[in-house]
């Protein structure tokens, strides 16, 4: 059976990275129209770079937690069929899944650790700090931006994600509030394909009613327990 896992900010909360919509979350501190839209970037690129520079610094100081590590174990030990046994999709722009050791993480909202040239489309590893006048290493244009997906832009890897959802027998959402599409619609796509669906989240979310089963608690506790159960059941 193929498993698709979708993670959100809640899986990195115990690593010290802030979530978006919890009390005191990032979207309570910042106006997302100013820092997470192409229009906001056009108006004030310095402000947007400062926001992502601060988040990149937090990410580099953070460490993966027990939930990230449990998913590495699952990728290693879950039996593979012809398509590969586990597809890990994250909405997170942090690199904690990779630093825990997960192979082949699908970053549908991009990565803080990567930079993108808005003029020529080149991508490269982001330095610790990015600034509006940084030239693109490929074409020299001063149009560099973090390689993250903003509101109003199309998430990455949607074809690959759609194919995995159509094949999967189990879909698990971890630490996501289910308020941002298209990710919030994955549970319905997986159900339509006949998959069993499970939500693991601190508390019930807006989309809990769409899942077959819901377990609440901190990811650092409930994700390793879920992986243990799944691997024991084989
Ligand atoms: P949210 O901040 O909307 O939701 C985080 C979820 O994690 C909430 O449902 C919390 O209850 C839960 N949570 C908090 N701490 C937890 C813990 N220790 N263990 C388990 N769950 C916990 O974050 P996302 O759903 O990831 O997109 O947000 C989706 C997208 O909205 C982000 O990728 C970002 C944001 O705007 C863009 O910037 C395009």
mmCIF file of C-alpha atoms and ligand atoms in Angstrom:
data_model
loop_
_atom_site.group_PDB
_atom_site.id
_atom_site.type_symbol
_atom_site.label_atom_id
_atom_site.label_comp_id
_atom_site.label_asym_id
_atom_site.label_seq_id
_atom_site.Cartn_x
_atom_site.Cartn_y
_atom_site.Cartn_z
ATOM 1 C CA UNK A 1 0.000 0.000 0.000
ATOM 2 C CA UNK A 2 1.243 3.467 -0.816
ATOM 3 C CA UNK A 3 1.132 6.139 1.887
ATOM 4 C CA UNK A 4 0.954 9.889 1.260
ATOM 5 C CA UNK A 5 1.853 12.179 4.153
ATOM 6 C CA UNK A 6 1.172 15.924 4.124
ATOM 7 C CA UNK A 7 2.867 17.999 6.814
ATOM 8 C CA UNK A 8 2.268 21.577 7.961
ATOM 9 C CA UNK A 9 3.736 24.054 10.406
ATOM 10 C CA UNK A 10 2.543 22.019 13.431
ATOM 11 C CA UNK A 11 5.192 19.344 12.830
ATOM 12 C CA UNK A 12 7.949 21.943 13.311
ATOM 13 C CA UNK A 13 6.305 23.695 16.287
ATOM 14 C CA UNK A 14 8.194 21.624 18.879
ATOM 15 C CA UNK A 15 11.446 22.522 17.088
ATOM 16 C CA UNK A 16 10.700 26.135 18.005
ATOM 17 C CA UNK A 17 9.452 27.369 14.617
ATOM 18 C CA UNK A 18 6.253 29.410 14.846
ATOM 19 C CA UNK A 19 3.035 28.263 13.187
ATOM 20 C CA UNK A 20 0.884 30.670 11.166
ATOM 21 C CA UNK A 21 -2.607 30.614 12.619
ATOM 22 C CA UNK A 22 -2.215 29.547 16.235
ATOM 23 C CA UNK A 23 -2.605 32.265 18.875
ATOM 24 C CA UNK A 24 0.404 34.596 18.494
ATOM 25 C CA UNK A 25 1.310 32.867 15.199
ATOM 26 C CA UNK A 26 3.110 34.529 12.283
ATOM 27 C CA UNK A 27 -0.087 35.812 10.661
ATOM 28 C CA UNK A 28 -1.035 37.557 13.920
ATOM 29 C CA UNK A 29 2.354 39.331 13.929
ATOM 30 C CA UNK A 30 2.652 40.147 10.216
ATOM 31 C CA UNK A 31 0.233 41.151 7.482
ATOM 32 C CA UNK A 32 0.434 38.280 5.020
ATOM 33 C CA UNK A 33 -0.505 40.633 2.144
ATOM 34 C CA UNK A 34 2.709 42.563 2.829
ATOM 35 C CA UNK A 35 5.121 39.641 3.251
ATOM 36 C CA UNK A 36 3.627 36.671 1.385
ATOM 37 C CA UNK A 37 2.228 37.985 -1.916
ATOM 38 C CA UNK A 38 3.877 39.065 -5.194
ATOM 39 C CA UNK A 39 2.204 42.484 -4.775
ATOM 40 C CA UNK A 40 3.721 42.923 -1.301
ATOM 41 C CA UNK A 41 7.159 42.043 -2.704
ATOM 42 C CA UNK A 42 6.767 44.548 -5.545
ATOM 43 C CA UNK A 43 5.780 47.272 -3.032
ATOM 44 C CA UNK A 44 8.505 46.643 -0.475
ATOM 45 C CA UNK A 45 11.100 43.977 -1.331
ATOM 46 C CA UNK A 46 13.310 44.963 1.619
ATOM 47 C CA UNK A 47 10.531 44.213 4.118
ATOM 48 C CA UNK A 48 9.824 40.855 2.485
ATOM 49 C CA UNK A 49 13.519 39.871 2.441
ATOM 50 C CA UNK A 50 13.818 40.894 6.130
ATOM 51 C CA UNK A 51 10.852 38.636 6.982
ATOM 52 C CA UNK A 52 12.325 35.603 5.198
ATOM 53 C CA UNK A 53 15.894 36.354 6.392
ATOM 54 C CA UNK A 54 14.594 36.177 9.981
ATOM 55 C CA UNK A 55 12.752 32.954 9.281
ATOM 56 C CA UNK A 56 15.821 31.451 7.602
ATOM 57 C CA UNK A 57 17.911 32.323 10.683
ATOM 58 C CA UNK A 58 15.320 30.664 12.953
ATOM 59 C CA UNK A 59 15.301 27.602 10.712
ATOM 60 C CA UNK A 60 19.098 27.297 10.752
ATOM 61 C CA UNK A 61 19.101 27.505 14.578
ATOM 62 C CA UNK A 62 16.313 24.901 14.935
ATOM 63 C CA UNK A 63 16.717 21.129 15.130
ATOM 64 C CA UNK A 64 14.410 18.378 13.819
ATOM 65 C CA UNK A 65 12.188 16.794 16.479
ATOM 66 C CA UNK A 66 10.873 13.289 17.196
ATOM 67 C CA UNK A 67 8.060 13.661 14.631
ATOM 68 C CA UNK A 68 10.474 14.463 11.779
ATOM 69 C CA UNK A 69 12.653 11.546 12.845
ATOM 70 C CA UNK A 70 9.712 9.117 12.992
ATOM 71 C CA UNK A 71 8.903 9.881 9.333
ATOM 72 C CA UNK A 72 12.501 9.025 8.385
ATOM 73 C CA UNK A 73 11.997 5.633 10.032
ATOM 74 C CA UNK A 74 8.744 5.153 8.140
ATOM 75 C CA UNK A 75 10.389 5.959 4.789
ATOM 76 C CA UNK A 76 13.152 3.477 5.563
ATOM 77 C CA UNK A 77 11.022 0.594 6.880
ATOM 78 C CA UNK A 78 7.697 0.822 5.051
ATOM 79 C CA UNK A 79 7.555 -1.852 2.343
ATOM 80 C CA UNK A 80 7.863 -0.434 -1.151
ATOM 81 C CA UNK A 81 5.743 -1.439 -4.072
ATOM 82 C CA UNK A 82 6.455 -0.555 -7.695
ATOM 83 C CA UNK A 83 5.760 3.140 -7.065
ATOM 84 C CA UNK A 84 7.708 3.585 -3.833
ATOM 85 C CA UNK A 85 6.019 3.144 -0.470
ATOM 86 C CA UNK A 86 5.845 6.663 0.916
ATOM 87 C CA UNK A 87 5.362 10.113 -0.565
ATOM 88 C CA UNK A 88 6.179 12.957 1.818
ATOM 89 C CA UNK A 89 4.682 16.331 0.881
ATOM 90 C CA UNK A 90 5.281 19.367 3.045
ATOM 91 C CA UNK A 91 3.759 22.826 3.046
ATOM 92 C CA UNK A 92 6.702 23.915 5.180
ATOM 93 C CA UNK A 93 9.522 26.003 3.778
ATOM 94 C CA UNK A 94 11.914 24.802 6.497
ATOM 95 C CA UNK A 95 14.425 21.995 5.896
ATOM 96 C CA UNK A 96 13.826 19.977 9.062
ATOM 97 C CA UNK A 97 12.539 16.897 7.205
ATOM 98 C CA UNK A 98 15.754 16.805 5.145
ATOM 99 C CA UNK A 99 17.987 17.469 8.134
ATOM 100 C CA UNK A 100 16.287 14.605 10.004
ATOM 101 C CA UNK A 101 17.187 12.416 7.009
ATOM 102 C CA UNK A 102 13.979 12.136 4.947
ATOM 103 C CA UNK A 103 14.728 11.377 1.302
ATOM 104 C CA UNK A 104 12.880 13.115 -1.542
ATOM 105 C CA UNK A 105 10.724 15.670 0.306
ATOM 106 C CA UNK A 106 8.187 17.440 -1.929
ATOM 107 C CA UNK A 107 8.186 21.133 -0.947
ATOM 108 C CA UNK A 108 4.918 22.338 -2.455
ATOM 109 C CA UNK A 109 5.377 25.869 -1.019
ATOM 110 C CA UNK A 110 9.086 26.103 -1.877
ATOM 111 C CA UNK A 111 12.122 26.312 0.404
ATOM 112 C CA UNK A 112 13.646 29.042 2.559
ATOM 113 C CA UNK A 113 17.050 27.602 1.751
ATOM 114 C CA UNK A 114 16.706 28.331 -1.965
ATOM 115 C CA UNK A 115 16.720 31.545 -3.991
ATOM 116 C CA UNK A 116 14.956 32.234 -7.301
ATOM 117 C CA UNK A 117 15.572 34.831 -10.009
ATOM 118 C CA UNK A 118 12.242 36.361 -11.012
ATOM 119 C CA UNK A 119 13.816 37.480 -14.314
ATOM 120 C CA UNK A 120 15.352 34.253 -15.680
ATOM 121 C CA UNK A 121 14.029 31.493 -13.379
ATOM 122 C CA UNK A 122 17.482 30.379 -12.149
ATOM 123 C CA UNK A 123 17.580 28.770 -8.692
ATOM 124 C CA UNK A 124 20.473 28.467 -6.240
ATOM 125 C CA UNK A 125 21.167 27.927 -2.529
ATOM 126 C CA UNK A 126 20.089 31.009 -0.589
ATOM 127 C CA UNK A 127 22.726 32.807 1.496
ATOM 128 C CA UNK A 128 21.863 33.542 5.151
ATOM 129 C CA UNK A 129 20.653 36.999 4.153
ATOM 130 C CA UNK A 130 19.105 38.118 0.884
ATOM 131 C CA UNK A 131 18.720 41.767 -0.173
ATOM 132 C CA UNK A 132 16.758 43.523 -2.941
ATOM 133 C CA UNK A 133 19.853 44.515 -4.945
ATOM 134 C CA UNK A 134 21.509 41.070 -4.949
ATOM 135 C CA UNK A 135 22.321 40.175 -8.580
ATOM 136 C CA UNK A 136 21.242 36.827 -10.018
ATOM 137 C CA UNK A 137 24.352 34.616 -10.400
ATOM 138 C CA UNK A 138 23.077 33.434 -13.820
ATOM 139 C CA UNK A 139 21.779 36.587 -15.566
ATOM 140 C CA UNK A 140 22.821 39.450 -13.289
ATOM 141 C CA UNK A 141 19.284 40.857 -12.922
ATOM 142 C CA UNK A 142 18.513 42.455 -9.579
ATOM 143 C CA UNK A 143 15.305 40.469 -9.234
ATOM 144 C CA UNK A 144 16.204 37.776 -6.738
ATOM 145 C CA UNK A 145 13.605 36.471 -4.309
ATOM 146 C CA UNK A 146 13.254 33.619 -1.842
ATOM 147 C CA UNK A 147 12.132 30.455 -3.650
ATOM 148 C CA UNK A 148 8.878 30.270 -1.702
ATOM 149 C CA UNK A 149 5.336 30.166 -3.055
ATOM 150 C CA UNK A 150 3.274 33.230 -2.171
ATOM 151 C CA UNK A 151 -0.485 33.636 -2.024
ATOM 152 C CA UNK A 152 -1.753 34.004 -5.569
ATOM 153 C CA UNK A 153 1.020 31.771 -6.969
ATOM 154 C CA UNK A 154 0.698 28.157 -8.030
ATOM 155 C CA UNK A 155 2.246 25.615 -5.645
ATOM 156 C CA UNK A 156 5.058 23.430 -6.947
ATOM 157 C CA UNK A 157 4.940 19.758 -8.022
ATOM 158 C CA UNK A 158 1.142 19.569 -8.338
ATOM 159 C CA UNK A 159 1.232 16.904 -11.065
ATOM 160 C CA UNK A 160 3.403 14.606 -9.041
ATOM 161 C CA UNK A 161 1.243 15.188 -5.967
ATOM 162 C CA UNK A 162 -1.974 14.473 -7.885
ATOM 163 C CA UNK A 163 -0.552 11.192 -9.173
ATOM 164 C CA UNK A 164 0.494 10.118 -5.653
ATOM 165 C CA UNK A 165 -2.956 10.976 -4.250
ATOM 166 C CA UNK A 166 -4.637 8.886 -6.941
ATOM 167 C CA UNK A 167 -2.468 5.846 -6.033
ATOM 168 C CA UNK A 168 -2.470 6.064 -2.258
ATOM 169 C CA UNK A 169 -4.142 3.656 0.159
ATOM 170 C CA UNK A 170 -3.533 5.842 3.222
ATOM 171 C CA UNK A 171 -3.425 9.643 3.441
ATOM 172 C CA UNK A 172 -2.161 11.279 6.626
ATOM 173 C CA UNK A 173 -2.183 15.030 7.367
ATOM 174 C CA UNK A 174 0.097 16.131 10.212
ATOM 175 C CA UNK A 175 0.103 19.541 11.916
ATOM 176 C CA UNK A 176 -1.855 21.530 9.361
ATOM 177 C CA UNK A 177 -4.933 23.672 9.953
ATOM 178 C CA UNK A 178 -6.499 22.753 6.600
ATOM 179 C CA UNK A 179 -7.181 26.378 5.680
ATOM 180 C CA UNK A 180 -4.959 26.816 2.627
ATOM 181 C CA UNK A 181 -5.804 25.310 -0.753
ATOM 182 C CA UNK A 182 -4.858 23.282 -2.701
ATOM 183 C CA UNK A 183 -3.299 21.334 0.223
ATOM 184 C CA UNK A 184 -6.558 21.492 2.203
ATOM 185 C CA UNK A 185 -8.259 19.620 -0.655
ATOM 186 C CA UNK A 186 -5.833 16.664 -0.712
ATOM 187 C CA UNK A 187 -7.878 14.693 1.832
ATOM 188 C CA UNK A 188 -10.910 14.797 -0.454
ATOM 189 C CA UNK A 189 -8.806 13.740 -3.460
ATOM 190 C CA UNK A 190 -7.357 10.818 -1.500
ATOM 191 C CA UNK A 191 -10.811 9.753 -0.311
ATOM 192 C CA UNK A 192 -12.119 9.906 -3.852
ATOM 193 C CA UNK A 193 -9.302 7.520 -4.796
ATOM 194 C CA UNK A 194 -10.476 5.123 -2.058
ATOM 195 C CA UNK A 195 -7.772 5.864 0.529
ATOM 196 C CA UNK A 196 -8.160 5.593 4.278
ATOM 197 C CA UNK A 197 -7.548 9.056 5.804
ATOM 198 C CA UNK A 198 -6.045 10.091 9.139
ATOM 199 C CA UNK A 199 -5.460 13.505 10.703
ATOM 200 C CA UNK A 200 -2.764 13.969 13.379
ATOM 201 C CA UNK A 201 -2.980 17.453 14.864
ATOM 202 C CA UNK A 202 -2.732 19.270 18.179
ATOM 203 C CA UNK A 203 -6.477 19.860 18.097
ATOM 204 C CA UNK A 204 -9.344 19.296 15.706
ATOM 205 C CA UNK A 205 -9.026 21.432 12.548
ATOM 206 C CA UNK A 206 -11.539 22.948 10.124
ATOM 207 C CA UNK A 207 -11.187 19.874 7.929
ATOM 208 C CA UNK A 208 -11.286 17.172 10.648
ATOM 209 C CA UNK A 209 -14.748 16.062 9.570
ATOM 210 C CA UNK A 210 -13.334 15.034 6.174
ATOM 211 C CA UNK A 211 -11.019 12.395 7.688
ATOM 212 C CA UNK A 212 -11.933 8.804 8.611
ATOM 213 C CA UNK A 213 -9.956 9.125 11.855
ATOM 214 C CA UNK A 214 -8.546 12.024 13.879
ATOM 215 C CA UNK A 215 -5.935 11.841 16.636
ATOM 216 C CA UNK A 216 -5.095 14.911 18.680
ATOM 217 C CA UNK A 217 -1.888 15.675 20.597
ATOM 218 C CA UNK A 218 1.609 17.030 20.051
ATOM 219 C CA UNK A 219 3.287 15.783 16.904
ATOM 220 C CA UNK A 220 6.426 14.795 18.834
ATOM 221 C CA UNK A 221 4.359 12.214 20.699
ATOM 222 C CA UNK A 222 1.584 11.110 18.328
ATOM 223 C CA UNK A 223 3.628 10.810 15.116
ATOM 224 C CA UNK A 224 6.196 8.317 16.521
ATOM 225 C CA UNK A 225 3.307 6.323 18.065
ATOM 226 C CA UNK A 226 1.484 6.258 14.714
ATOM 227 C CA UNK A 227 4.660 5.090 12.901
ATOM 228 C CA UNK A 228 5.224 2.331 15.487
ATOM 229 C CA UNK A 229 1.655 1.061 15.036
ATOM 230 C CA UNK A 230 1.853 1.129 11.260
ATOM 231 C CA UNK A 231 5.191 -0.702 11.106
ATOM 232 C CA UNK A 232 4.027 -3.311 13.620
ATOM 233 C CA UNK A 233 0.840 -3.946 11.621
ATOM 234 C CA UNK A 234 3.071 -4.284 8.539
HETATM 235 P P1 LIG B 1 -1.181 26.683 10.439
HETATM 236 O O1 LIG B 1 -0.457 27.615 11.356
HETATM 237 O O2 LIG B 1 -2.361 27.206 9.698
HETATM 238 O O3 LIG B 1 -1.665 25.394 11.251
HETATM 239 C C1 LIG B 1 -0.798 24.706 12.105
HETATM 240 C C2 LIG B 1 -1.565 23.546 12.732
HETATM 241 O O4 LIG B 1 -0.665 22.833 13.551
HETATM 242 C C3 LIG B 1 -2.745 23.983 13.629
HETATM 243 O O5 LIG B 1 -3.906 23.232 13.303
HETATM 244 C C4 LIG B 1 -2.246 23.658 15.049
HETATM 245 O O6 LIG B 1 -3.301 23.223 15.905
HETATM 246 C C5 LIG B 1 -1.273 22.528 14.781
HETATM 247 N N1 LIG B 1 -0.196 22.424 15.781
HETATM 248 C C6 LIG B 1 0.407 23.391 16.513
HETATM 249 N N2 LIG B 1 1.364 22.875 17.305
HETATM 250 C C7 LIG B 1 1.365 21.535 17.079
HETATM 251 C C8 LIG B 1 2.117 20.434 17.600
HETATM 252 N N3 LIG B 1 3.071 20.605 18.531
HETATM 253 N N4 LIG B 1 1.841 19.192 17.136
HETATM 254 C C9 LIG B 1 0.871 18.994 16.189
HETATM 255 N N5 LIG B 1 0.129 19.984 15.675
HETATM 256 C C10 LIG B 1 0.373 21.242 16.104
HETATM 257 O O7 LIG B 1 -0.076 26.088 9.445
HETATM 258 P P2 LIG B 1 -0.276 25.317 8.058
HETATM 259 O O8 LIG B 1 -1.532 24.535 8.052
HETATM 260 O O9 LIG B 1 1.002 24.608 7.781
HETATM 261 O O10 LIG B 1 1.648 29.024 3.205
HETATM 262 O O11 LIG B 1 -0.401 26.529 7.060
HETATM 263 C C11 LIG B 1 -0.543 26.272 5.690
HETATM 264 C C12 LIG B 1 0.080 27.368 4.874
HETATM 265 O O12 LIG B 1 -0.418 28.637 5.303
HETATM 266 C C13 LIG B 1 1.588 27.525 5.042
HETATM 267 O O13 LIG B 1 2.324 26.618 4.255
HETATM 268 C C14 LIG B 1 1.822 28.939 4.629
HETATM 269 C C15 LIG B 1 0.700 29.574 5.401
HETATM 270 O O14 LIG B 1 0.245 30.782 4.979
HETATM 271 C C16 LIG B 1 2.194 30.032 2.514
HETATM 272 O O15 LIG B 1 2.890 30.898 3.028
HETATM 273 C C17 LIG B 1 1.873 30.000 1.039
#
